[in-house]
CSV table of N, CA and C in Angstrom, one decimal:
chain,number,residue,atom,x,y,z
A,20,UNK,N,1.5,-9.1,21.9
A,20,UNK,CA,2.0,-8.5,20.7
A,20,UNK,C,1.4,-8.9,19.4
A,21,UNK,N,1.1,-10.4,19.2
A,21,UNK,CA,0.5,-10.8,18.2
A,21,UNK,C,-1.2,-9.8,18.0
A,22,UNK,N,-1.7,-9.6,18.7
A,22,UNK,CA,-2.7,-8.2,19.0
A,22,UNK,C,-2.9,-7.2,18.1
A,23,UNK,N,-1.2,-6.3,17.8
A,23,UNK,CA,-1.0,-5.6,17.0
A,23,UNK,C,-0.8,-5.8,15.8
A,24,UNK,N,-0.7,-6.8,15.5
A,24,UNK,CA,-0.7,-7.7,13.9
A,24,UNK,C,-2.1,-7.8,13.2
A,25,UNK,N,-2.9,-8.2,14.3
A,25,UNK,CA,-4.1,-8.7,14.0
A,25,UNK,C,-4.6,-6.8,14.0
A,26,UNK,N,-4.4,-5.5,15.1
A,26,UNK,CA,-4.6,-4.5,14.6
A,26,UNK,C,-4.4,-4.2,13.3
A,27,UNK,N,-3.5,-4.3,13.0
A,27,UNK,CA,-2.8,-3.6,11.7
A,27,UNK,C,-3.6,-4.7,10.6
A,28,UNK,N,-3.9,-5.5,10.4
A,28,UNK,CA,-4.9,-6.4,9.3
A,28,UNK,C,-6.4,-5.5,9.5
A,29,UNK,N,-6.8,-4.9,10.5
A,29,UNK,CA,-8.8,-4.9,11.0
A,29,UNK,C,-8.2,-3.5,10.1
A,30,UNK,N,-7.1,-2.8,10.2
A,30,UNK,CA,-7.1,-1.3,9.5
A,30,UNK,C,-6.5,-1.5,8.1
A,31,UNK,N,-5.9,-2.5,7.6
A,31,UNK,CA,-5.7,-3.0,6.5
A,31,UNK,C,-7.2,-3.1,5.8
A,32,UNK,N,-8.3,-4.0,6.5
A,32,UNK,CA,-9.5,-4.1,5.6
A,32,UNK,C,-10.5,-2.9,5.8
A,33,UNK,N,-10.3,-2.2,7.0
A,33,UNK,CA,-11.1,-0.9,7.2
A,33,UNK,C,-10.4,0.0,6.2
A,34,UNK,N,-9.6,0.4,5.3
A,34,UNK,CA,-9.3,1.4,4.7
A,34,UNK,C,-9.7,0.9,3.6
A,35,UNK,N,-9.5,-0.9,2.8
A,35,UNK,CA,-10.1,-0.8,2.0
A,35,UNK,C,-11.4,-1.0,1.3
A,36,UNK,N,-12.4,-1.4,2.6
A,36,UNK,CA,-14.0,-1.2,2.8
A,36,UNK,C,-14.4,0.4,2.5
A,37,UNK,N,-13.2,1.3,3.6
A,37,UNK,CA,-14.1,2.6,2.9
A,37,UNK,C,-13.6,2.8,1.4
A,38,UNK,N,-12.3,2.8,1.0
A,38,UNK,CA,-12.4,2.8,-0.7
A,38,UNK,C,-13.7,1.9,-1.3
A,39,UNK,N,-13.9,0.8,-1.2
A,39,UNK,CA,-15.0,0.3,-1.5
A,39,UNK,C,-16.5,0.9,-1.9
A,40,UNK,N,-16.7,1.3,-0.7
A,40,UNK,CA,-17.8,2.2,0.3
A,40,UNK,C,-17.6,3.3,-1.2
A,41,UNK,N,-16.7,4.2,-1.1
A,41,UNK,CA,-16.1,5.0,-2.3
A,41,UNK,C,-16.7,5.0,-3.6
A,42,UNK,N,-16.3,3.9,-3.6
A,42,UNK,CA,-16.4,3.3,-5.5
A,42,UNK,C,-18.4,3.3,-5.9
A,43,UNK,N,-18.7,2.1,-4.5
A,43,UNK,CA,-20.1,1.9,-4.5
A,43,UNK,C,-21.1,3.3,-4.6
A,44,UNK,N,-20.7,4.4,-4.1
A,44,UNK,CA,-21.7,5.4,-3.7
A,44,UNK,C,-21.6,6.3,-5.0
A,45,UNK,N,-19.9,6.6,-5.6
A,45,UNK,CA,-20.2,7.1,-6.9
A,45,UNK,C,-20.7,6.5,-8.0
A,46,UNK,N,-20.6,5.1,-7.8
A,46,UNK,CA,-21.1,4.3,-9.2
A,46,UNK,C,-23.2,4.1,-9.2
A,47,UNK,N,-23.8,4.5,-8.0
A,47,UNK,CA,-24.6,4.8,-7.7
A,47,UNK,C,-25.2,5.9,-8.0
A,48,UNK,N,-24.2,7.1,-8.0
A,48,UNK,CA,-24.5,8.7,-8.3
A,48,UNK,C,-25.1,9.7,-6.9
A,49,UNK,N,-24.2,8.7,-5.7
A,49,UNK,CA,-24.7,9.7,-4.6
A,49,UNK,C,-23.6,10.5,-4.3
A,50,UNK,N,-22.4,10.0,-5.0
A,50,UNK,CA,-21.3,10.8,-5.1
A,50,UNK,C,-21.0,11.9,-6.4
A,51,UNK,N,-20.6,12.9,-6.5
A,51,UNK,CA,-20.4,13.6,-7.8
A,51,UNK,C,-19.2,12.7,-7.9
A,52,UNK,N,-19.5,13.0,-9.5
A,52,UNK,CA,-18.7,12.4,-10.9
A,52,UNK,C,-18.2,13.5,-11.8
A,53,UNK,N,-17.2,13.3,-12.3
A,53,UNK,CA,-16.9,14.2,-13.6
A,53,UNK,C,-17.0,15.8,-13.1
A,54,UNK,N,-16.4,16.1,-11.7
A,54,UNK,CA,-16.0,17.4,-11.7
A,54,UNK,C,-15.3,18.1,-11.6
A,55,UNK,N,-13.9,17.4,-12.3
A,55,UNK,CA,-12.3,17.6,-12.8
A,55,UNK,C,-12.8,18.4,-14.3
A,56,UNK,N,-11.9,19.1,-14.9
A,56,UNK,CA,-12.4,20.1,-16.3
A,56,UNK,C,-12.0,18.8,-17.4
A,57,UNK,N,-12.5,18.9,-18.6
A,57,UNK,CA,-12.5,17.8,-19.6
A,57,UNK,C,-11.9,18.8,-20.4
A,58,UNK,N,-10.5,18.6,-20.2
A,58,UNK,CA,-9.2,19.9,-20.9
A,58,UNK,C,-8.5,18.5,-21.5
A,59,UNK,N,-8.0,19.2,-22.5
A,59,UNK,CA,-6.6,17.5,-23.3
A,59,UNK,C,-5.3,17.8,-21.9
A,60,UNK,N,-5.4,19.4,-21.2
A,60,UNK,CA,-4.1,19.7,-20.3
A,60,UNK,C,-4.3,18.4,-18.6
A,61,UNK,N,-5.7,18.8,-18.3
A,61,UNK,CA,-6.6,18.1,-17.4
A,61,UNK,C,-6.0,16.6,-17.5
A,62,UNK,N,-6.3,16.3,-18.4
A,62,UNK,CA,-5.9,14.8,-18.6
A,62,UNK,C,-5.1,14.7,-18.3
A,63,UNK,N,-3.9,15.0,-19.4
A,63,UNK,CA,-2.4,15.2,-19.2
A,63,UNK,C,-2.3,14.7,-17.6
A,64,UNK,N,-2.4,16.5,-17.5
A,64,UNK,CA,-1.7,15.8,-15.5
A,64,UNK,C,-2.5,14.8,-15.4
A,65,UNK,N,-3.6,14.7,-15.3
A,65,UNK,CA,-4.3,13.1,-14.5
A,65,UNK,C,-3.7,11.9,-15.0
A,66,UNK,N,-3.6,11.8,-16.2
A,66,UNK,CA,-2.7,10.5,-16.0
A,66,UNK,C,-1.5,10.5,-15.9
A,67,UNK,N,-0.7,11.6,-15.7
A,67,UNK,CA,0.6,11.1,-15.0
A,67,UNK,C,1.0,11.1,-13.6
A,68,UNK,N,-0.4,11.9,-13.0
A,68,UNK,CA,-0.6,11.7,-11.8
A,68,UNK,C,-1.2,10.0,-11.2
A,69,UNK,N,-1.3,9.7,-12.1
A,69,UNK,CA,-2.8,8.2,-11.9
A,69,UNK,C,-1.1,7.2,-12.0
A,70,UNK,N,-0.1,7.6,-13.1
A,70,UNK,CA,1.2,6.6,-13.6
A,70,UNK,C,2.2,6.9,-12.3
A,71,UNK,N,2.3,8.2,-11.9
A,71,UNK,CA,3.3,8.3,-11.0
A,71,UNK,C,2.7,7.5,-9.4
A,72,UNK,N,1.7,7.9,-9.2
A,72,UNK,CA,0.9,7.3,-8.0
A,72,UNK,C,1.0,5.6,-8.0
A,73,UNK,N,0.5,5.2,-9.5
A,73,UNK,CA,0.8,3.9,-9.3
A,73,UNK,C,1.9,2.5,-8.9
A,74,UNK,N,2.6,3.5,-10.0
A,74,UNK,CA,4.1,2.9,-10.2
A,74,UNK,C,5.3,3.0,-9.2
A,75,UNK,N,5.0,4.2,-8.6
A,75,UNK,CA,5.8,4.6,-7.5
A,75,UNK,C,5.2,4.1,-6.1
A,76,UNK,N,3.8,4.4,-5.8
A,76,UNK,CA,3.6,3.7,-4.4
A,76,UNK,C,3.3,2.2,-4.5
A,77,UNK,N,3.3,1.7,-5.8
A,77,UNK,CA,3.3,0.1,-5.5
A,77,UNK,C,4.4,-0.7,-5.6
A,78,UNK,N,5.7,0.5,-6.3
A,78,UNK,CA,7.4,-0.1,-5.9
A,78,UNK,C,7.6,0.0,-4.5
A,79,UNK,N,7.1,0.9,-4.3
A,79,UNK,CA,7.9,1.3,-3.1
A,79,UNK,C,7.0,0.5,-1.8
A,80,UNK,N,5.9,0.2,-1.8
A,80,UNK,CA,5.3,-0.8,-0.8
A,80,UNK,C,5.5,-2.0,-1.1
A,81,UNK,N,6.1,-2.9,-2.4
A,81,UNK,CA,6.2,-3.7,-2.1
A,81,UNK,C,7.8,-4.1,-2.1
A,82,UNK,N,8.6,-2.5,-2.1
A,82,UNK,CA,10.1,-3.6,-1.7
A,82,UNK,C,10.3,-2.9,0.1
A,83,UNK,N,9.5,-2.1,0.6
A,83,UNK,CA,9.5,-1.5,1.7
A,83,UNK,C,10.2,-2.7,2.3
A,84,UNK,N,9.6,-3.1,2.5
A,84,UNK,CA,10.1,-4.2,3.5
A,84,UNK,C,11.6,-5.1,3.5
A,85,UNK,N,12.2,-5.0,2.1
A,85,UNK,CA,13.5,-5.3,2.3
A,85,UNK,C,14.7,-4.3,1.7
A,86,UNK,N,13.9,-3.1,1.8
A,86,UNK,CA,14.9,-2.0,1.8
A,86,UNK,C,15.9,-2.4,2.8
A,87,UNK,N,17.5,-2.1,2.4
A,87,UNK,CA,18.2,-1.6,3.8
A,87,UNK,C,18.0,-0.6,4.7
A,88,UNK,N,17.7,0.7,4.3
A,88,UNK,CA,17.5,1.6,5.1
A,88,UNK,C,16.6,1.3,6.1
A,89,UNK,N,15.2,0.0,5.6
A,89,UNK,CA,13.6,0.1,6.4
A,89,UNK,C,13.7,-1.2,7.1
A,90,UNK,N,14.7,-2.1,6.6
A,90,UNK,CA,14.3,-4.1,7.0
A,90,UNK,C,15.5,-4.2,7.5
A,91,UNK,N,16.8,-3.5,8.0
A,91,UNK,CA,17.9,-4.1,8.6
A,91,UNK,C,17.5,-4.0,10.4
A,92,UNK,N,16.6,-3.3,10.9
A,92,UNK,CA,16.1,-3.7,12.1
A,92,UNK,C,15.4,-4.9,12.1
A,93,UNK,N,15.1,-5.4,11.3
A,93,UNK,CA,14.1,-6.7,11.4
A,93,UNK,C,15.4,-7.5,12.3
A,94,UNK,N,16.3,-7.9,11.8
A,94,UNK,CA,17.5,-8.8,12.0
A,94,UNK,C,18.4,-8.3,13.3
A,95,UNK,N,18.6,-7.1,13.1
A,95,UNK,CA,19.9,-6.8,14.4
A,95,UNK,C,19.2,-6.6,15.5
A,96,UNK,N,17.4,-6.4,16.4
A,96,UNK,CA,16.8,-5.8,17.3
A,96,UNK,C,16.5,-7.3,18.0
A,97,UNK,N,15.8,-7.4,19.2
A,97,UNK,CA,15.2,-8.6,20.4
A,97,UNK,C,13.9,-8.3,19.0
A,98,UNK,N,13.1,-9.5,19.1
A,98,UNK,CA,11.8,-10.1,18.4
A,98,UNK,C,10.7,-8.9,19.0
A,99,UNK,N,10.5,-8.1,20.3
A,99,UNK,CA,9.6,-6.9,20.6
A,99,UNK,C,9.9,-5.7,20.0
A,100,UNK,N,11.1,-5.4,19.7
A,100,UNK,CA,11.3,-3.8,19.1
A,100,UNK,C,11.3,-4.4,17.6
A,101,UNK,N,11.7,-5.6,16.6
A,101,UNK,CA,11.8,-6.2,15.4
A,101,UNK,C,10.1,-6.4,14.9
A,102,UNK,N,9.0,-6.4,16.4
A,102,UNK,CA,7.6,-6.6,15.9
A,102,UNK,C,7.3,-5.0,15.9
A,103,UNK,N,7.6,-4.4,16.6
A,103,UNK,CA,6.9,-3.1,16.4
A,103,UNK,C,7.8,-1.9,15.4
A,104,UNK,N,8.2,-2.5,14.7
A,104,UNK,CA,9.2,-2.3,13.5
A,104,UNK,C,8.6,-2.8,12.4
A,105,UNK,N,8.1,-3.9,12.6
A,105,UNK,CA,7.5,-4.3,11.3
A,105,UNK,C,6.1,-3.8,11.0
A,106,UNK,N,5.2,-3.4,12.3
A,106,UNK,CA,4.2,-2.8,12.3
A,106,UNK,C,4.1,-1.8,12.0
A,107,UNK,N,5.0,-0.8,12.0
A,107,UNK,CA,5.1,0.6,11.6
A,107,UNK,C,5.4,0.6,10.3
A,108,UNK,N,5.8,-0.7,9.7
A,108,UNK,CA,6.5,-0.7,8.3
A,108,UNK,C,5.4,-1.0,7.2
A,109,UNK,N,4.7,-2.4,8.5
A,109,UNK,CA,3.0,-2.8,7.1
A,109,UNK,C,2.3,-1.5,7.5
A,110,UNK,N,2.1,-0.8,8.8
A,110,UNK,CA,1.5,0.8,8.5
A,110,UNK,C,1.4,1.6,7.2
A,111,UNK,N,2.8,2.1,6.9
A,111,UNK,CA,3.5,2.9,6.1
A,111,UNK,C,3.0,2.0,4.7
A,112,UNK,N,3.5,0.7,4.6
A,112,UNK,CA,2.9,0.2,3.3
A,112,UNK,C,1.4,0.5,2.8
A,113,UNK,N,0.9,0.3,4.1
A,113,UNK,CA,-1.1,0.2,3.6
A,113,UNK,C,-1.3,1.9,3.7
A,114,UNK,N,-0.6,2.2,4.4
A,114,UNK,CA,-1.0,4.0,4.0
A,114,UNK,C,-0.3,4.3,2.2
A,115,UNK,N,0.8,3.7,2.4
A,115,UNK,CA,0.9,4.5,0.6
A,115,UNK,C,0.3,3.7,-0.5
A,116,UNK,N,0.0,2.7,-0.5
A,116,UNK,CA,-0.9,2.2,-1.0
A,116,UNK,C,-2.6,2.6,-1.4
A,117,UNK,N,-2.9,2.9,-0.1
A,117,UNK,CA,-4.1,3.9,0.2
A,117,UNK,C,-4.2,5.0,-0.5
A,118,UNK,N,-3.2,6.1,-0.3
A,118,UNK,CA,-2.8,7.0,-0.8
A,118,UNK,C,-3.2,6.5,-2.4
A,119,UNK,N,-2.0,6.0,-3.1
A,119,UNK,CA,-2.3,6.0,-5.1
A,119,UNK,C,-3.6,5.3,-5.2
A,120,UNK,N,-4.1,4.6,-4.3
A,120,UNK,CA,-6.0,4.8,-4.1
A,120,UNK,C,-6.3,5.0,-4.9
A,121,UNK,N,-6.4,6.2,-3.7
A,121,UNK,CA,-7.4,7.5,-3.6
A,121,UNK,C,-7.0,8.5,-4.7
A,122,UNK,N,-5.9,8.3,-4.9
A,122,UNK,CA,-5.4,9.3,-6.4
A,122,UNK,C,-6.2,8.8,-7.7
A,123,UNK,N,-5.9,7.8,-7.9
A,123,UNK,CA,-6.5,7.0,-8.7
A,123,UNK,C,-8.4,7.3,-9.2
A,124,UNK,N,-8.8,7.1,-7.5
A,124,UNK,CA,-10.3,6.9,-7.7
A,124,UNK,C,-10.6,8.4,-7.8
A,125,UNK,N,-9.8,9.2,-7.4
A,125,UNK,CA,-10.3,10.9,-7.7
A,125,UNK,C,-9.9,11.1,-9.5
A,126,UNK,N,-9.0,10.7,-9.9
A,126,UNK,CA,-8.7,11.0,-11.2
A,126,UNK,C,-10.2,10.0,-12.1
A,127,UNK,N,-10.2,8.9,-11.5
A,127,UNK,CA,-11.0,8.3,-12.3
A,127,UNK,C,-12.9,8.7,-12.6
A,128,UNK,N,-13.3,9.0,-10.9
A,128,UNK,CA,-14.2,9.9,-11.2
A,128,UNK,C,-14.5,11.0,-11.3
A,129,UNK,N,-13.1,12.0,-11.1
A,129,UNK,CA,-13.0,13.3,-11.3
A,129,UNK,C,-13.2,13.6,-13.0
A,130,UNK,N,-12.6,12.5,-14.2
A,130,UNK,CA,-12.6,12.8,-14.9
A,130,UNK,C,-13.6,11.5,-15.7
A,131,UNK,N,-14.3,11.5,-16.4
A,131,UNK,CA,-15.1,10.5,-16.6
A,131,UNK,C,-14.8,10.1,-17.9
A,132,UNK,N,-13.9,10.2,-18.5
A,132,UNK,CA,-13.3,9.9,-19.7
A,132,UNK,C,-11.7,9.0,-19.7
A,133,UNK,N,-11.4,9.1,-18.6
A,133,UNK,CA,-9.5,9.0,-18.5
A,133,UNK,C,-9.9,7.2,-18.2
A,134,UNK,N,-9.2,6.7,-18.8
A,134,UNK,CA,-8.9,5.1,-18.8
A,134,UNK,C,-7.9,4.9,-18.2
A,135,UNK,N,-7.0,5.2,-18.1
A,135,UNK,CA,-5.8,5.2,-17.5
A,135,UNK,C,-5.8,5.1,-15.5
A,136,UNK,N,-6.3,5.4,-15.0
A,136,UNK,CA,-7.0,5.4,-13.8
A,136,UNK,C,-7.8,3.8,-13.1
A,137,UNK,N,-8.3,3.5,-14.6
A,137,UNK,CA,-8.9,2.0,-14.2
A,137,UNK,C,-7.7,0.9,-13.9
A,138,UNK,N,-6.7,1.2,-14.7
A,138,UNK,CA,-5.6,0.4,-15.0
A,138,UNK,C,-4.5,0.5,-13.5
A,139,UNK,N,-4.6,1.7,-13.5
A,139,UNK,CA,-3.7,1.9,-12.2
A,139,UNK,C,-4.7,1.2,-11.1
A,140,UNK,N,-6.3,1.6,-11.2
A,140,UNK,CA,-6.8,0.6,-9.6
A,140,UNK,C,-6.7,-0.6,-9.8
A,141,UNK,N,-5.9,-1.4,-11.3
A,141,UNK,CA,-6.2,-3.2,-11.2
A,141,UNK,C,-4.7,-3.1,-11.1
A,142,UNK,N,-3.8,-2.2,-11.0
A,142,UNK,CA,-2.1,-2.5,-10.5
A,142,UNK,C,-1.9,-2.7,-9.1
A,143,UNK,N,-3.0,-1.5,-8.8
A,143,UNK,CA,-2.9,-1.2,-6.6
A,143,UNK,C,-3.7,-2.4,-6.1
A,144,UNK,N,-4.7,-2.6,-6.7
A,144,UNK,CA,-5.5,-4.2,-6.3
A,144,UNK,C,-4.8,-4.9,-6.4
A,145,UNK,N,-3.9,-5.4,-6.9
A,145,UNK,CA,-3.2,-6.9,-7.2
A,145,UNK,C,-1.8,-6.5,-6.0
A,146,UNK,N,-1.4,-5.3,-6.0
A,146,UNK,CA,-0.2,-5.0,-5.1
A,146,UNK,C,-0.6,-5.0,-3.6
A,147,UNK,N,-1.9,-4.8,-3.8
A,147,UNK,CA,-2.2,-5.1,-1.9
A,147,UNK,C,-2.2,-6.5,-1.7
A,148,UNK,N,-2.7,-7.5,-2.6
A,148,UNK,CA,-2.8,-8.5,-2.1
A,148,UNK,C,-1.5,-9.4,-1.8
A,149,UNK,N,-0.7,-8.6,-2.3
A,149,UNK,CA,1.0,-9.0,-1.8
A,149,UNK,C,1.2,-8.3,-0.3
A,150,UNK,N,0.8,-7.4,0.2
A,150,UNK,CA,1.1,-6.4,1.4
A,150,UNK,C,0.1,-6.7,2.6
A,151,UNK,N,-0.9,-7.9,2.7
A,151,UNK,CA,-1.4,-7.9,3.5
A,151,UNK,C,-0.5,-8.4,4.9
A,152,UNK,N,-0.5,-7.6,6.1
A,152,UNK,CA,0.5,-8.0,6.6
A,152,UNK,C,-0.1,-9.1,8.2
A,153,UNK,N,0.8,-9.7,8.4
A,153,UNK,CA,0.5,-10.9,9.3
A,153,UNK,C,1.6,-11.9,9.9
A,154,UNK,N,1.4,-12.1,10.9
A,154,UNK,CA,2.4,-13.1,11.5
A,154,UNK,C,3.0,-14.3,11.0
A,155,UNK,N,2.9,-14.4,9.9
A,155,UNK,CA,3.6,-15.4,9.1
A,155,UNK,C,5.1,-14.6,8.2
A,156,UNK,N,4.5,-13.4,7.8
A,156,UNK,CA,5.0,-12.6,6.6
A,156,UNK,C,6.5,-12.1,7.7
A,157,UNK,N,5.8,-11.7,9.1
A,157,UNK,CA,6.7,-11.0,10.0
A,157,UNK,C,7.2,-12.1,10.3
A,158,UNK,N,7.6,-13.4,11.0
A,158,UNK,CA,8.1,-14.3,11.4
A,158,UNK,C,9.6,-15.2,9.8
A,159,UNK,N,8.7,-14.5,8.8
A,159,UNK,CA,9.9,-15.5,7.8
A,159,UNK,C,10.7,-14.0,7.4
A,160,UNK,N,10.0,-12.5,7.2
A,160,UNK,CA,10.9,-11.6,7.2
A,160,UNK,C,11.9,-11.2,8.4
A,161,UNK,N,12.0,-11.7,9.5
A,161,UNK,CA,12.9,-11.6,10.9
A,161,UNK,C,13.9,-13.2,10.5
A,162,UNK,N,13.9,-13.6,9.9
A,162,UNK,CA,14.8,-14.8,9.7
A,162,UNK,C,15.5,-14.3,8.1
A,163,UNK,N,14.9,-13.8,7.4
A,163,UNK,CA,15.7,-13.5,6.2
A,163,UNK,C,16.5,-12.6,6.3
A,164,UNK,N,15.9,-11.5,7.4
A,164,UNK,CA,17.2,-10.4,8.0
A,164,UNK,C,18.4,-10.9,8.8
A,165,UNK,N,17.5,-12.1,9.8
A,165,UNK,CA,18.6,-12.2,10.6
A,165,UNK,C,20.1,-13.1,10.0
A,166,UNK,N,19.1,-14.1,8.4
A,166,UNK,CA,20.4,-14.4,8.3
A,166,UNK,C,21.0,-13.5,7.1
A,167,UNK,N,20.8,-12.9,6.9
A,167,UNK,CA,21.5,-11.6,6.1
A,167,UNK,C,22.3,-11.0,7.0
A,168,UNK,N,21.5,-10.5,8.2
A,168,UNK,CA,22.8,-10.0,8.7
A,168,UNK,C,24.2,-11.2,9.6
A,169,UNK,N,23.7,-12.1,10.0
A,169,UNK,CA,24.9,-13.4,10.1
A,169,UNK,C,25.9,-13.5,8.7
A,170,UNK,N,25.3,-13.2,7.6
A,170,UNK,CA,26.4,-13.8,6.3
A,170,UNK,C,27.0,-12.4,6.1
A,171,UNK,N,26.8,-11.2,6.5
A,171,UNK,CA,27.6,-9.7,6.6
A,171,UNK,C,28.3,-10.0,7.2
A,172,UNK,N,27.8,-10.1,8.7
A,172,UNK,CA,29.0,-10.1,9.6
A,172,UNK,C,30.6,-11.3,9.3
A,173,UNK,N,29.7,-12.4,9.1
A,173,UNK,CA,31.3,-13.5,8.9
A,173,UNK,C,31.8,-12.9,7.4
């Protein structure tokens, strides 16, 4: 089972090698740049697209995990269905994460003007390095559930 931990980290760094990959080939010029319209409307949406992307997928991946709706299986399930629960959970994290990306890096070199886009890739960079997930992270989140759910019950 420990297996699937260490999977879920190889696709943690493989998603963000190809953003990398991403960044390196436009900043090169083998990618187009700047082919979003240079409108004041253009912007507009792009950076509330670049604010909403940020601010919402980097709340929401980093309380994922002690939502009630998403973390009360951590505590009430056996340690096998509590591990493949948490896996599907760092999943879901590093995909939305991924996701305000990729929003980000399209706004930022879609539009070659918009600052606001830079700002959001140094919020999502600092928010992944809270979401990297691992058998430490899973081992003390299955003890904060379980004693959450012990002090409900009495």
């Amino acid at each position: 089972m420990k297996s699937t931990i260490r999977t879920q980290r190889i696709l943690y760094f493989i998603l963000w090698a190809v953003i990398l990959l991403w960044v390196t080939l436009a900043e090169c010029d083998i990618l187009p740049t700047a082919f979003l319209p240079d409108t004041p409307e253009a912007a507009y949406w792009g950076s509330m697209a670049v604010i909403i992307a940020t601010l919402g997928g980097t709340f929401f991946a980093l309380r994922l995990m002690v939502m009630k709706p998403f973390g009360h299986h951590m505590g009430h399930s056996d340690e096998s269905t509590a591990r493949q629960h948490y896996i599907r959970l760092a999943a879901g994290r590093t995909l939305i994460l991924t996701i305000a990306a990729i929003c980000n890096l399209l706004v930022y070199y879609g539009m070659a003007t918009d600052t606001s886009a830079t700002y959001g890739l140094l919020i999502i960079a600092i928010a992944t390095l809270f979401c990297l997930p691992g058998e430490q992270e899973f081992q003390s989140m299955r003890q904060r559930h379980s004693a959450d759910s012990n002090h409900s019950a009495s």
